[in-house]
mmCIF file of C-alpha atoms in Angstrom:
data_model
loop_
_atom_site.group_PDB
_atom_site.id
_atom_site.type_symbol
_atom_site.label_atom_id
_atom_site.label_comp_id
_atom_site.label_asym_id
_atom_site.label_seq_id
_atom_site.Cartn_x
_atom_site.Cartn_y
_atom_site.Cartn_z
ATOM 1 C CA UNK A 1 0.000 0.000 0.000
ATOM 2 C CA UNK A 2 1.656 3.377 -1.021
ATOM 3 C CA UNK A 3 2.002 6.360 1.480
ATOM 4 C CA UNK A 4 -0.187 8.147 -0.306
ATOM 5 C CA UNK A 5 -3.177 5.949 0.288
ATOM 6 C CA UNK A 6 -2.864 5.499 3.635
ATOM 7 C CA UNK A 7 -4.560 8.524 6.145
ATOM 8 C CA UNK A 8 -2.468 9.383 8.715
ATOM 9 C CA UNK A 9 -3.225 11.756 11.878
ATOM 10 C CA UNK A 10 -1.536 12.742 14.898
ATOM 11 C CA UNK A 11 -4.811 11.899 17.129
ATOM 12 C CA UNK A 12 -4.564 9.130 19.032
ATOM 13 C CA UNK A 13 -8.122 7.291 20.501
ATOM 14 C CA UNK A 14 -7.716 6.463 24.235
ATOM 15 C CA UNK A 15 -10.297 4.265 26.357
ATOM 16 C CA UNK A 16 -12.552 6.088 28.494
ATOM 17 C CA UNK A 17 -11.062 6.238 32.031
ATOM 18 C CA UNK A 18 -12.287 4.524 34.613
ATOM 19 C CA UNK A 19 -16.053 5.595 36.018
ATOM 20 C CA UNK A 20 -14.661 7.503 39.676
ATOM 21 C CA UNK A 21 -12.147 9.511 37.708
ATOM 22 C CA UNK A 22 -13.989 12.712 37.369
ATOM 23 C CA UNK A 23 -14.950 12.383 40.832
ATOM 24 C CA UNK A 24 -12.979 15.487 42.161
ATOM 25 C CA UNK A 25 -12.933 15.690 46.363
ATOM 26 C CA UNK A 26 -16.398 16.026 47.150
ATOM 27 C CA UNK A 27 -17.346 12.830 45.467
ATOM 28 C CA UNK A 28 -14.567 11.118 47.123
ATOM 29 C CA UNK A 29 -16.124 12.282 50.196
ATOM 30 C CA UNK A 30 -19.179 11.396 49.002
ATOM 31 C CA UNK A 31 -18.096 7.738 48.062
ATOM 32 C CA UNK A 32 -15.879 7.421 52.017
ATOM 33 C CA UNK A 33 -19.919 7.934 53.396
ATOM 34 C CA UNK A 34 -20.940 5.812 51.260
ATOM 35 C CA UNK A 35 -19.043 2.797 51.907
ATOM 36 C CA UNK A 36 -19.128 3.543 55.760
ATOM 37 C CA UNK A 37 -23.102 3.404 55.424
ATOM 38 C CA UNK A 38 -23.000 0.022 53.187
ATOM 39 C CA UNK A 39 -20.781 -1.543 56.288
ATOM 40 C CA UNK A 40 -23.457 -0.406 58.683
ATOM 41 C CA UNK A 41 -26.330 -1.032 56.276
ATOM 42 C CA UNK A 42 -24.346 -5.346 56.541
ATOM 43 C CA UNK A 43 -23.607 -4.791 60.329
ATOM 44 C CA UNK A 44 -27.233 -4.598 61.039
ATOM 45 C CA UNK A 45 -28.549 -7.123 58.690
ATOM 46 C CA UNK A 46 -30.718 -4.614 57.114
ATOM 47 C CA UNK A 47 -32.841 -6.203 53.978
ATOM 48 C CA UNK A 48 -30.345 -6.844 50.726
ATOM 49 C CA UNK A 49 -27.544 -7.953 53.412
ATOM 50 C CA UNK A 50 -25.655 -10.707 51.380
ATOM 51 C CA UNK A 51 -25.933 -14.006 53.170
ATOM 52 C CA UNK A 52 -22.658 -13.737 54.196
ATOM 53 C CA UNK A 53 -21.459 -10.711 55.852
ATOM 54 C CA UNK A 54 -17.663 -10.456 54.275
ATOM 55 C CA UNK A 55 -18.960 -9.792 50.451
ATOM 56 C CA UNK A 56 -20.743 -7.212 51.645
ATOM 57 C CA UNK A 57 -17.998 -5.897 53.925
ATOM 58 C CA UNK A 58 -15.225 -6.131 51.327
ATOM 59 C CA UNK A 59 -17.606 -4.543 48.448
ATOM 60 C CA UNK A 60 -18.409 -1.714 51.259
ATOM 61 C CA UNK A 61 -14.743 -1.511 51.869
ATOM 62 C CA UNK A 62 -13.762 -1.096 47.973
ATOM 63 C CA UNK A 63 -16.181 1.812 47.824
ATOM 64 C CA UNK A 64 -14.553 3.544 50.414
ATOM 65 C CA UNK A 65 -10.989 2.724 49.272
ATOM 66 C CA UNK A 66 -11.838 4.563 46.059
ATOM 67 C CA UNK A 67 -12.740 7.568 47.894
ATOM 68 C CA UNK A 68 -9.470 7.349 50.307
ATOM 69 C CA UNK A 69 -7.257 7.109 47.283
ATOM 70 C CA UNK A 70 -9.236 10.218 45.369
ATOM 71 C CA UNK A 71 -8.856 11.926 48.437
ATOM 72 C CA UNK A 72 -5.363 10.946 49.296
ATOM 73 C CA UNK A 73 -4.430 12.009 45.674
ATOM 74 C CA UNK A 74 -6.124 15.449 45.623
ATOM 75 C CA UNK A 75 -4.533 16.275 49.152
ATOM 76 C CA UNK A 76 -0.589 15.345 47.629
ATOM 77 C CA UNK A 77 -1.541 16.812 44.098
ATOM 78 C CA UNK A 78 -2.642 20.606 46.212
ATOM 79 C CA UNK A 79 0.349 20.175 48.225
ATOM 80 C CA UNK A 80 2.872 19.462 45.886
ATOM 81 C CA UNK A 81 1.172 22.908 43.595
ATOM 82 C CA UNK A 82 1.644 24.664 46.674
ATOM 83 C CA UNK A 83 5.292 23.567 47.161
ATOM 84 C CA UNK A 84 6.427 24.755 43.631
ATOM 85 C CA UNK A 85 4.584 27.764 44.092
ATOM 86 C CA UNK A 86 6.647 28.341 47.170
ATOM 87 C CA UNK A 87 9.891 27.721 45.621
ATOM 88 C CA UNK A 88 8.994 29.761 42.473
ATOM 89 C CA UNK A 89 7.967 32.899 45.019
ATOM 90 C CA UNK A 90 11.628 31.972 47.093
ATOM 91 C CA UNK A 91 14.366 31.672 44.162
ATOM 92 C CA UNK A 92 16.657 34.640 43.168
ATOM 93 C CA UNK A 93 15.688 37.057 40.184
ATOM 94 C CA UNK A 94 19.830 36.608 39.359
ATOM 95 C CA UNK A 95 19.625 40.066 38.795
#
């Protein structure tokens, strides 16, 4: 097939990221509550409890993870924008 058949462009198609991505920190709060409520909602048996209690502990606890990473990132991402910021304000005009 010659080059001049053949279409090419610089765009590339990437897969959708995953569903919790566009979250931001609110949602990750939103999402910690969440899977604190589903544990209680499986402590106390309430109706659509699994039959046993550690599927619906460890799918409460995966919920919750999600928002504890989202948070966890947010917090390092702010403080590492704050630490450049800090060194941009600090360094010598060389002047």
């Amino acid at each position: 097939m010659a080059d001049k058949d053949v279409e090419q462009t610089d765009e590339r198609d990437h897969a959708p990221g995953p569903w919790w991505a566009g979250l931001g920190t609110w949602g990750a709060v939103a999402l910690i509550a969440l899977g604190g409520l589903a544990a209680a909602w499986v402590f106390f048996r309430l109706p659509g409890t699994p039959e046993r209690p550690a599927s619906g502990y460890y799918q409460a606890a995966r919920v919750a993870t999600v928002g504890l990473v989202i948070v966890g990132c947010t917090l390092l991402g702010r403080r590492r924008g704050r630490a450049a910021a800090t060194e941009e304000t600090n360094e010598p005009d060389g002047t």
